[in-house]
Amino acid sequence: MSRLLRPSRRAVLASGAAFATTLAMPSLSRASSRPVFTHGVQSGDVDMSSGMIWTRTDRPARVAMEVSTTESFANARSLAPLNALPDSDLAVKRLVEGLPADQDIFYRFVASDLADVNAVSEPIVGHFRTAPAGRRSIRFAWSGDTAGQGWGIDDDGMFTYSTMAKHTPDFFLHSGDTIYADGAMVDEVEKDGAIIWKNTTLIDEKRKVAETLDEFRGQWKYNMMDEHVRALNAQVPMFVQWDDHEVINNWSASKDLSEDARYSEKSIHVLAARSGRAFHEMTPIRFTPAEPGRVYRKIAYGPMLDVFFLDLRSYRGPNSENMQDTLSDASRIIGAEQMAWLKRELAQSSATWKVIASDMPLGLVVGGGQEAFANGDNGPARGRELELAEFLRFIKTAGITNTVWFTADVHYTAAHYYNPEKAQFQDFAPFWEFVSGPLHAGTFGPNDLDATFGPEVKFVKGPSAEQGQNLPPSMGLQFFGLVDIDGATQQMTVRLMDRADTELWKITLDPVLTSAI
């Protein structure tokens, strides 16, 4: 594994030299009038030649940007500045192109107050590494579920982010529930008359459910108040997708808020639109001109890895009993257009491994069988299982090999092997699905498995019956996964980890290799 470099104090101090401005005022006054970067930096969606970078200021500002392949910024390339304005909540992000493959990239922001161009911020620096053009070993981390069930930032903070950072992954795949817009927090959580948790950092936007655009924005800003989150963001690019809690639990077009006293805004469509805008403003996801709000996409991460990000929220039919006998818009969860894209991109992929990043698991029964693919009847494919059956049959018929699914959502960790010999629907090639999370939320589960596609539980860890459900992060049952692809053998090793950095389970998968790989 290549080691990710952390910008040193020397580099951070030196990075301000190109922007140094001498002002005719006392230093204390000058410092207090300068723009400030409020929530650190982020990078994301990095491939062999480009990547997204993000930051946010405390006032309207003109944000100058530089990128460099050296920590000292000796060979820095200046980019056109962007304006941080109130209509984007003072957040700016851009795609940096023309980068060399397999290279450490350092980026730097400096902000000038639009109302006083002589008021210049201190610089802020971030880092990512571009994807390799050759067969260099790759490591990525994945998990989901941040700041859920009322468990916010306590004195220890969102410590699982720090544990992940120690492994210096090339990127972090956040599998959804990046926020809990429907999860209001209180200062102290009590159980059986005793205080078991203190949210020592809390903002007004987290004291109620999110309804306005600013309240949705505040959900992401709250998470970035955590020092562990900011530290990971500054060093490791995030590949992000969303699920339900970015809007409200188990949302679809049929979500009825009429009796939910927490909400004055009763339209699920209004809430989803506001959340979608905030999601794209506050994360380093790429912009798709053909569909500006799109979440599904492919990131080509060198010759050994393509990552296909699904969106199982935006195109689903209304949640129902999930028992339809025919495939229609009402029984879809992926949606016809996304499915056509996914088949096309998978068929064209020449990468050794095709990782399918799903914001929901395949065979686990979620929301009583109404929420995900599995309906819980253990029989032939029905409801949303019909769409999955169609897709799995396509993968087999098209001869697409080395597909592996990674997901979160259910707040425990597991490894599932889908075996057609034990399935009700059998027209597919066997494959693996790995589940992780939560990053910093209540621990639940395990869920029931539906037998339609023959899933076998190879490993599972969640709360015991004695521990109960919705355990706080302080109980230690917070999970993430690590994936290593070896540059020499092209084998994929998957490890399931916990907050304390304990390796819980591991497997190494051998790729099916062809002459084209």
Coordinates of C-alpha atoms in Angstrom, one line a residue:
M1 CA 0.0 0.0 0.0
S2 CA 1.1 3.5 -0.8
R3 CA 1.2 5.8 2.3
L4 CA -0.9 8.9 2.1
L5 CA 1.0 11.9 3.2
R6 CA -0.4 14.3 5.7
P7 CA 0.4 18.0 5.1
S8 CA 2.9 19.1 7.8
R9 CA 2.7 22.3 9.8
R10 CA 5.5 23.6 7.7
A11 CA 3.5 23.0 4.5
V12 CA 0.4 24.6 5.9
L13 CA 2.4 27.7 6.9
A14 CA 4.3 27.8 3.7
S15 CA 1.1 27.5 1.7
G16 CA 0.1 31.0 2.7
A17 CA 3.2 32.7 1.2
A18 CA 1.8 33.1 -2.3
F19 CA -1.3 34.9 -1.0
A20 CA 0.4 37.0 1.7
T21 CA -1.1 40.4 2.1
T22 CA 0.2 43.2 4.3
L23 CA -2.6 45.2 5.8
A24 CA -2.2 48.6 7.6
M25 CA -4.0 47.5 10.8
P26 CA -3.0 45.8 14.0
S27 CA -2.6 42.0 13.7
L28 CA -5.4 41.2 16.1
S29 CA -7.9 43.4 14.3
R30 CA -6.7 41.9 11.0
A31 CA -7.2 38.4 12.2
S32 CA -10.7 39.0 13.4
S33 CA -11.8 40.5 10.1
R34 CA -10.5 37.7 7.9
P35 CA -12.7 35.2 6.3
V36 CA -12.7 31.7 7.9
F37 CA -13.2 28.3 6.5
T38 CA -15.9 26.9 8.6
H39 CA -16.1 23.1 8.0
G40 CA -12.7 22.0 6.7
V41 CA -12.2 20.6 3.2
Q42 CA -13.5 17.6 1.3
S43 CA -12.5 15.8 -1.9
G44 CA -14.3 13.1 -3.8
D45 CA -15.1 11.1 -6.9
V46 CA -11.4 10.8 -7.8
D47 CA -10.3 8.9 -10.9
M48 CA -7.1 8.7 -12.8
S49 CA -7.0 12.3 -13.9
S50 CA -9.5 14.3 -11.9
G51 CA -11.3 14.8 -8.6
M52 CA -13.7 17.0 -6.8
I53 CA -12.7 19.5 -4.1
W54 CA -15.0 21.4 -1.6
T55 CA -14.9 23.9 1.1
R56 CA -17.1 26.5 2.8
T57 CA -16.5 30.1 4.1
D58 CA -18.1 32.1 6.9
R59 CA -19.1 35.0 4.5
P60 CA -19.4 35.9 0.9
A61 CA -15.9 35.4 -0.5
R62 CA -13.8 34.9 -3.5
V63 CA -12.0 31.6 -3.1
A64 CA -8.6 31.1 -4.8
M65 CA -7.5 27.6 -5.4
E66 CA -4.2 25.8 -6.1
V67 CA -3.2 22.2 -6.7
S68 CA 0.2 20.7 -6.5
T69 CA 2.0 17.3 -6.6
T70 CA 4.2 18.4 -3.8
E71 CA 3.5 19.1 -0.1
S72 CA 5.4 22.4 -0.3
F73 CA 3.3 23.6 -3.3
A74 CA 6.6 24.4 -5.1
N75 CA 5.0 23.4 -8.4
A76 CA 1.5 24.7 -7.7
R77 CA -1.0 25.2 -10.5
S78 CA -3.5 28.0 -9.9
L79 CA -7.2 27.4 -10.7
A80 CA -9.8 30.0 -11.6
P81 CA -11.3 31.3 -8.3
L82 CA -14.9 30.7 -7.3
N83 CA -17.3 32.9 -5.4
A84 CA -18.8 31.5 -2.2
L85 CA -22.3 33.1 -2.1
P86 CA -25.3 32.8 0.2
D87 CA -27.4 31.0 -2.5
S88 CA -25.1 27.9 -2.1
D89 CA -24.8 28.5 1.7
L90 CA -21.2 29.8 1.1
A91 CA -20.1 26.4 -0.1
V92 CA -17.9 26.0 -3.2
K93 CA -16.8 22.9 -5.1
R94 CA -15.2 22.1 -8.4
L95 CA -13.8 19.4 -10.6
V96 CA -10.0 19.5 -10.9
E97 CA -8.9 18.0 -14.2
G98 CA -5.7 17.3 -16.0
L99 CA -4.0 15.5 -13.0
P100 CA -1.4 12.8 -13.3
A101 CA -2.4 9.3 -12.5
D102 CA -1.3 7.6 -9.3
Q103 CA -0.1 10.8 -7.7
D104 CA -0.5 12.5 -4.4
I105 CA -2.4 15.7 -5.0
F106 CA -2.4 18.6 -2.5
Y107 CA -5.0 21.4 -2.8
R108 CA -5.2 24.7 -1.1
F109 CA -7.9 27.3 -0.6
V110 CA -7.5 31.0 0.3
A111 CA -10.6 33.2 0.7
S112 CA -10.9 37.0 0.1
D113 CA -13.8 38.9 1.6
L114 CA -16.0 40.1 -1.3
A115 CA -16.8 43.3 0.7
D116 CA -13.1 43.9 1.5
V117 CA -10.6 42.2 -0.8
N118 CA -7.8 43.1 1.6
A119 CA -9.3 40.8 4.2
V120 CA -7.7 37.4 3.3
S121 CA -8.1 34.1 5.1
E122 CA -5.4 31.8 6.3
P123 CA -4.9 29.0 3.8
I124 CA -6.5 25.6 4.3
V125 CA -5.0 22.4 2.7
G126 CA -6.3 19.0 1.7
H127 CA -5.0 15.9 0.0
F128 CA -6.1 13.0 -2.2
R129 CA -4.3 10.5 -4.4
T130 CA -5.4 9.9 -8.0
A131 CA -6.3 6.4 -9.2
P132 CA -3.5 4.3 -10.7
A133 CA -3.1 3.8 -14.5
G134 CA -1.4 0.4 -13.8
R135 CA -1.9 -2.4 -11.4
R136 CA -1.0 -0.7 -8.1
S137 CA -2.5 -2.2 -5.0
I138 CA -5.7 -0.4 -3.9
R139 CA -7.4 0.0 -0.5
F140 CA -10.8 1.5 0.2
A141 CA -13.0 1.7 3.3
W142 CA -16.8 1.6 3.3
S143 CA -19.6 2.1 5.8
G144 CA -22.7 4.1 6.4
D145 CA -25.1 5.7 8.9
T146 CA -23.7 8.9 10.5
A147 CA -25.2 10.7 13.5
G148 CA -28.4 8.6 13.8
Q149 CA -30.9 7.8 16.6
G150 CA -29.9 10.9 18.6
W151 CA -26.3 9.8 19.1
G152 CA -24.4 13.0 18.1
I153 CA -21.0 14.4 18.9
D154 CA -19.9 13.6 22.5
D155 CA -16.5 14.1 24.1
D156 CA -15.0 11.2 22.1
G157 CA -16.5 12.4 18.9
M158 CA -17.2 10.2 15.8
F159 CA -14.3 8.1 16.6
T160 CA -14.8 5.4 13.9
Y161 CA -13.8 8.0 11.3
S162 CA -10.4 8.2 13.1
T163 CA -10.1 4.4 13.1
M164 CA -10.7 4.3 9.4
A165 CA -8.2 7.1 8.7
K166 CA -5.4 5.0 10.4
H167 CA -5.6 2.6 7.5
T168 CA -4.9 5.3 4.9
P169 CA -7.4 4.1 2.4
D170 CA -7.3 5.5 -1.2
F171 CA -11.0 6.5 -0.8
F172 CA -13.9 6.1 1.6
L173 CA -17.2 4.9 0.2
H174 CA -20.1 6.3 2.3
S175 CA -23.0 3.9 1.5
G176 CA -25.8 6.3 2.6
D177 CA -27.6 7.8 5.6
T178 CA -24.9 10.4 5.5
I179 CA -27.1 12.4 7.8
Y180 CA -30.2 11.8 9.9
A181 CA -32.4 14.7 8.8
D182 CA -35.3 13.1 10.7
G183 CA -33.3 12.5 13.9
A184 CA -33.7 15.4 16.3
M185 CA -31.1 15.4 19.2
V186 CA -31.2 16.5 22.8
D187 CA -28.3 17.5 25.1
E188 CA -28.5 14.3 27.2
V189 CA -29.9 10.9 26.6
E190 CA -31.3 9.0 29.6
K191 CA -32.0 5.3 30.2
D192 CA -33.6 3.9 33.3
G193 CA -33.2 7.2 35.0
A194 CA -29.4 7.5 34.3
I195 CA -27.6 9.7 31.7
I196 CA -26.0 7.4 29.2
W197 CA -24.9 9.9 26.6
K198 CA -24.1 13.6 26.3
N199 CA -24.2 15.5 23.0
T200 CA -21.5 18.0 24.0
T201 CA -21.7 19.6 20.5
L202 CA -25.1 20.5 19.3
I203 CA -26.6 23.1 17.0
D204 CA -30.2 24.4 16.6
E205 CA -30.6 22.6 13.2
K206 CA -30.1 19.3 15.0
R207 CA -32.7 20.0 17.7
K208 CA -35.6 19.4 15.3
V209 CA -36.3 17.5 12.1
A210 CA -35.1 19.1 9.0
E211 CA -37.7 20.9 6.9
T212 CA -36.2 24.0 5.4
L213 CA -33.3 24.1 3.0
D214 CA -31.1 25.7 5.7
E215 CA -32.1 23.0 8.2
F216 CA -31.1 20.3 5.7
R217 CA -27.8 22.0 5.1
G218 CA -27.2 22.2 8.8
Q219 CA -27.3 18.4 9.1
W220 CA -24.1 18.0 7.0
K221 CA -22.5 21.0 8.6
Y222 CA -23.1 19.4 12.0
N223 CA -21.3 16.2 11.1
M224 CA -18.3 18.3 9.8
M225 CA -18.0 19.9 13.2
D226 CA -16.5 16.7 14.4
E227 CA -12.7 16.7 14.4
H228 CA -12.5 13.0 13.3
V229 CA -14.7 13.6 10.3
R230 CA -12.8 16.7 9.3
A231 CA -9.5 15.0 9.6
L232 CA -10.5 12.1 7.4
N233 CA -12.1 14.5 4.9
A234 CA -8.8 16.4 4.6
Q235 CA -6.8 13.3 3.7
V236 CA -9.1 10.8 2.0
P237 CA -11.6 11.4 -0.8
M238 CA -15.2 10.4 -0.1
F239 CA -17.4 8.6 -2.7
V240 CA -20.9 9.3 -1.4
Q241 CA -24.4 8.1 -2.0
W242 CA -27.7 8.6 -0.2
D243 CA -30.5 6.6 1.3
D244 CA -33.6 7.5 3.2
H245 CA -32.5 9.4 6.3
E246 CA -31.2 12.2 4.1
V247 CA -34.9 13.0 3.9
I248 CA -37.0 10.9 6.4
N249 CA -37.1 7.3 7.4
N250 CA -38.3 4.9 4.7
W251 CA -39.4 7.6 2.3
S252 CA -41.0 7.1 -1.0
A253 CA -43.8 8.8 -3.0
S254 CA -46.3 7.1 -0.7
K255 CA -44.9 8.6 2.5
D256 CA -47.7 10.2 4.5
L257 CA -46.8 12.9 6.9
S258 CA -50.3 14.1 7.7
E259 CA -50.2 12.6 11.2
D260 CA -46.6 13.3 12.0
A261 CA -46.6 16.3 14.4
R262 CA -42.9 16.9 14.0
Y263 CA -43.4 18.2 10.5
S264 CA -45.2 21.4 9.5
E265 CA -44.1 20.7 5.9
K266 CA -46.3 17.7 4.9
S267 CA -45.1 17.2 1.3
I268 CA -42.5 14.4 0.9
H269 CA -41.7 15.8 -2.5
V270 CA -40.8 19.3 -1.1
L271 CA -38.6 17.7 1.6
A272 CA -36.8 15.4 -0.9
A273 CA -36.2 18.4 -3.2
R274 CA -34.7 20.5 -0.4
S275 CA -32.6 17.6 0.8
G276 CA -31.3 16.8 -2.6
R277 CA -30.1 20.3 -3.2
A278 CA -28.4 20.3 0.2
F279 CA -26.8 16.9 -0.5
H280 CA -25.2 18.2 -3.7
E281 CA -24.1 21.5 -2.1
M282 CA -22.5 19.9 1.0
T283 CA -20.8 16.8 -0.5
P284 CA -18.0 16.4 -3.1
I285 CA -20.2 14.4 -5.5
R286 CA -19.7 15.1 -9.2
F287 CA -22.2 17.2 -11.1
T288 CA -24.0 15.4 -14.0
P289 CA -25.2 18.0 -16.6
A290 CA -27.7 15.6 -18.1
E291 CA -29.4 15.2 -14.8
P292 CA -28.1 17.8 -12.2
G293 CA -29.5 16.0 -9.2
R294 CA -28.2 12.5 -10.1
V295 CA -26.6 10.3 -7.5
Y296 CA -26.0 7.1 -9.5
R297 CA -22.8 7.1 -11.4
K298 CA -19.6 5.1 -12.2
I299 CA -16.1 5.9 -10.9
A300 CA -13.3 4.2 -12.9
Y301 CA -10.5 3.7 -10.3
G302 CA -7.8 2.2 -12.5
P303 CA -7.6 -1.0 -14.5
M304 CA -8.6 -3.2 -11.5
L305 CA -11.7 -1.4 -10.2
D306 CA -14.9 0.2 -11.4
V307 CA -17.4 1.4 -8.7
F308 CA -21.0 1.6 -9.7
F309 CA -23.1 3.8 -7.3
L310 CA -26.8 3.0 -7.2
D311 CA -29.6 5.3 -6.1
L312 CA -32.5 3.2 -4.7
R313 CA -34.5 6.2 -3.5
S314 CA -35.1 8.6 -6.4
Y315 CA -36.7 6.2 -8.9
R316 CA -38.5 3.7 -6.8
G317 CA -42.3 3.1 -7.0
P318 CA -44.3 3.9 -3.9
N319 CA -43.6 1.6 -0.9
S320 CA -46.2 -1.1 -0.8
E321 CA -46.7 -4.7 0.3
N322 CA -44.0 -5.5 -2.3
M323 CA -45.8 -8.5 -3.7
Q324 CA -46.5 -7.6 -7.3
D325 CA -46.5 -10.4 -9.8
T326 CA -45.2 -8.4 -12.7
L327 CA -42.4 -5.8 -13.2
S328 CA -43.8 -2.3 -13.6
D329 CA -42.9 1.2 -12.5
A330 CA -44.8 0.5 -9.3
S331 CA -42.7 -2.5 -8.5
R332 CA -39.3 -1.1 -9.4
I333 CA -36.7 0.2 -7.0
I334 CA -33.8 0.9 -9.4
G335 CA -36.0 2.3 -12.1
A336 CA -35.9 1.6 -15.8
E337 CA -33.5 4.4 -16.9
Q338 CA -31.0 3.7 -14.1
M339 CA -31.2 -0.1 -14.9
A340 CA -30.5 0.5 -18.6
W341 CA -27.5 2.7 -17.6
L342 CA -26.2 0.1 -15.1
K343 CA -26.4 -2.8 -17.6
R344 CA -24.7 -0.7 -20.3
E345 CA -21.9 0.4 -18.0
L346 CA -21.3 -3.0 -16.5
A347 CA -21.2 -4.7 -20.0
Q348 CA -18.6 -2.1 -21.1
S349 CA -16.4 -2.4 -18.1
S350 CA -13.0 -3.9 -18.5
A351 CA -12.0 -3.6 -14.9
T352 CA -11.1 -6.7 -13.0
W353 CA -13.5 -6.0 -10.2
K354 CA -17.0 -4.4 -10.6
V355 CA -18.0 -3.1 -7.2
I356 CA -21.8 -2.3 -6.9
A357 CA -22.3 0.2 -4.2
S358 CA -25.9 -0.2 -3.0
D359 CA -27.5 2.0 -0.4
M360 CA -29.7 -1.0 0.6
P361 CA -29.0 -4.7 1.1
L362 CA -30.4 -7.3 -1.3
G363 CA -31.7 -10.2 0.8
L364 CA -32.3 -8.6 4.1
V365 CA -35.9 -7.9 5.1
V366 CA -36.1 -4.1 5.8
G367 CA -39.2 -2.2 6.9
G368 CA -41.4 -5.3 7.1
G369 CA -40.5 -6.2 3.5
Q370 CA -41.8 -2.9 2.1
E371 CA -38.6 -0.9 2.1
A372 CA -35.9 -2.7 0.1
F373 CA -35.7 -5.6 -2.4
A374 CA -36.7 -8.5 -0.2
N375 CA -40.4 -8.9 0.7
G376 CA -39.8 -11.7 3.3
D377 CA -42.0 -14.4 1.7
N378 CA -39.0 -16.7 0.9
G379 CA -40.7 -17.7 -2.4
P380 CA -40.3 -16.9 -6.1
A381 CA -39.3 -13.4 -7.0
R382 CA -42.2 -10.9 -6.5
G383 CA -42.4 -7.2 -6.1
R384 CA -39.0 -5.4 -6.2
E385 CA -37.3 -8.8 -6.3
L386 CA -38.4 -9.0 -9.9
E387 CA -36.2 -6.2 -10.9
L388 CA -33.2 -7.7 -9.0
A389 CA -33.9 -11.1 -10.7
E390 CA -33.8 -9.4 -14.1
F391 CA -30.5 -7.7 -13.3
L392 CA -28.8 -10.9 -11.9
R393 CA -29.9 -12.9 -14.9
F394 CA -28.4 -10.2 -17.2
I395 CA -25.1 -10.4 -15.4
K396 CA -25.0 -14.1 -15.9
T397 CA -26.2 -14.1 -19.5
A398 CA -23.8 -11.3 -20.5
G399 CA -20.8 -13.2 -18.9
I400 CA -20.0 -10.3 -16.5
T401 CA -17.6 -11.6 -13.9
N402 CA -16.2 -10.4 -10.5
T403 CA -19.2 -8.4 -9.3
V404 CA -19.2 -7.7 -5.6
W405 CA -21.9 -5.8 -3.6
F406 CA -21.2 -3.4 -0.8
T407 CA -23.9 -1.9 1.4
A408 CA -24.9 -0.5 4.8
D409 CA -28.3 0.7 6.1
V410 CA -29.1 -2.0 8.7
H411 CA -26.7 -0.9 11.4
Y412 CA -24.7 -4.1 11.9
T413 CA -22.0 -5.9 9.9
A414 CA -22.4 -9.2 7.9
A415 CA -21.1 -11.2 5.0
H416 CA -23.6 -12.9 2.7
Y417 CA -22.9 -15.4 -0.1
Y418 CA -25.7 -15.7 -2.6
N419 CA -26.0 -19.3 -3.8
P420 CA -28.3 -20.1 -6.7
E421 CA -28.3 -23.8 -5.6
K422 CA -30.2 -22.7 -2.5
A423 CA -32.4 -20.1 -4.1
Q424 CA -36.0 -19.9 -5.3
F425 CA -34.8 -17.9 -8.3
Q426 CA -31.8 -19.7 -9.6
D427 CA -30.9 -18.0 -12.9
F428 CA -27.8 -16.1 -11.7
A429 CA -24.1 -16.6 -10.9
P430 CA -23.1 -16.8 -7.2
F431 CA -21.8 -13.6 -5.7
W432 CA -20.9 -11.9 -2.4
E433 CA -22.6 -9.0 -0.5
F434 CA -20.8 -7.3 2.4
V435 CA -22.7 -5.2 4.9
S436 CA -21.2 -2.6 7.3
G437 CA -22.2 0.3 9.5
P438 CA -23.1 2.1 11.6
L439 CA -20.3 4.7 11.5
H440 CA -21.8 6.7 14.4
A441 CA -25.4 5.8 15.1
G442 CA -27.5 3.3 17.0
T443 CA -26.6 -0.4 16.5
F444 CA -29.5 -2.7 15.5
G445 CA -30.2 -6.1 14.0
P446 CA -29.6 -8.7 12.9
N447 CA -32.4 -8.7 10.3
D448 CA -34.2 -11.7 8.8
L449 CA -33.0 -13.0 5.4
D450 CA -35.3 -13.7 2.5
A451 CA -34.5 -17.0 0.8
T452 CA -35.5 -15.9 -2.7
F453 CA -31.9 -15.5 -3.9
G454 CA -30.3 -18.1 -1.6
P455 CA -28.3 -15.9 0.7
E456 CA -26.0 -17.7 3.2
V457 CA -24.8 -15.9 6.3
K458 CA -21.0 -16.4 6.5
F459 CA -20.5 -13.9 9.3
V460 CA -22.7 -11.5 11.3
K461 CA -22.1 -9.2 14.3
G462 CA -24.6 -7.0 15.9
P463 CA -26.3 -6.6 19.3
S464 CA -27.1 -9.6 21.4
A465 CA -30.6 -10.3 22.7
E466 CA -29.4 -9.3 26.1
Q467 CA -27.9 -6.0 24.8
G468 CA -31.1 -5.0 23.0
Q469 CA -31.4 -2.5 20.1
N470 CA -30.3 1.0 19.4
L471 CA -27.0 0.7 21.3
P472 CA -25.0 4.0 21.5
P473 CA -21.6 4.3 19.8
S474 CA -20.0 4.1 23.3
M475 CA -20.9 0.4 23.4
G476 CA -18.3 -0.2 20.6
L477 CA -20.6 -1.9 18.1
Q478 CA -19.8 0.6 15.3
F479 CA -18.5 -1.0 12.1
F480 CA -16.7 -0.3 8.8
G481 CA -15.0 -2.5 6.2
L482 CA -11.7 -2.5 4.4
V483 CA -11.1 -3.8 0.9
D484 CA -7.7 -4.5 -0.5
I485 CA -7.1 -5.3 -4.2
D486 CA -3.6 -6.8 -4.7
G487 CA -1.7 -5.3 -7.6
A488 CA 0.2 -8.5 -8.3
T489 CA -2.5 -11.2 -7.9
Q490 CA -5.6 -9.0 -8.4
Q491 CA -7.2 -10.8 -5.4
M492 CA -9.7 -8.9 -3.3
T493 CA -9.5 -9.2 0.4
V494 CA -12.4 -7.9 2.5
R495 CA -12.1 -7.3 6.2
L496 CA -15.0 -6.4 8.6
M497 CA -13.7 -4.1 11.3
D498 CA -15.1 -2.4 14.4
R499 CA -14.6 1.0 16.1
A500 CA -11.7 -0.3 18.2
D501 CA -9.9 -1.5 15.0
T502 CA -10.5 -5.1 15.7
E503 CA -10.6 -7.4 12.7
L504 CA -13.8 -9.3 13.0
W505 CA -13.7 -11.4 9.9
K506 CA -11.8 -11.7 6.6
I507 CA -12.0 -13.3 3.2
T508 CA -9.9 -13.2 0.1
L509 CA -11.7 -13.6 -3.2
D510 CA -9.9 -14.8 -6.4
P511 CA -10.8 -13.0 -9.6
V512 CA -12.0 -14.7 -12.7
L513 CA -9.3 -13.5 -15.2
T514 CA -9.7 -13.3 -18.9
S515 CA -7.3 -12.3 -21.6
A516 CA -8.9 -8.8 -21.8
I517 CA -7.9 -8.1 -18.2

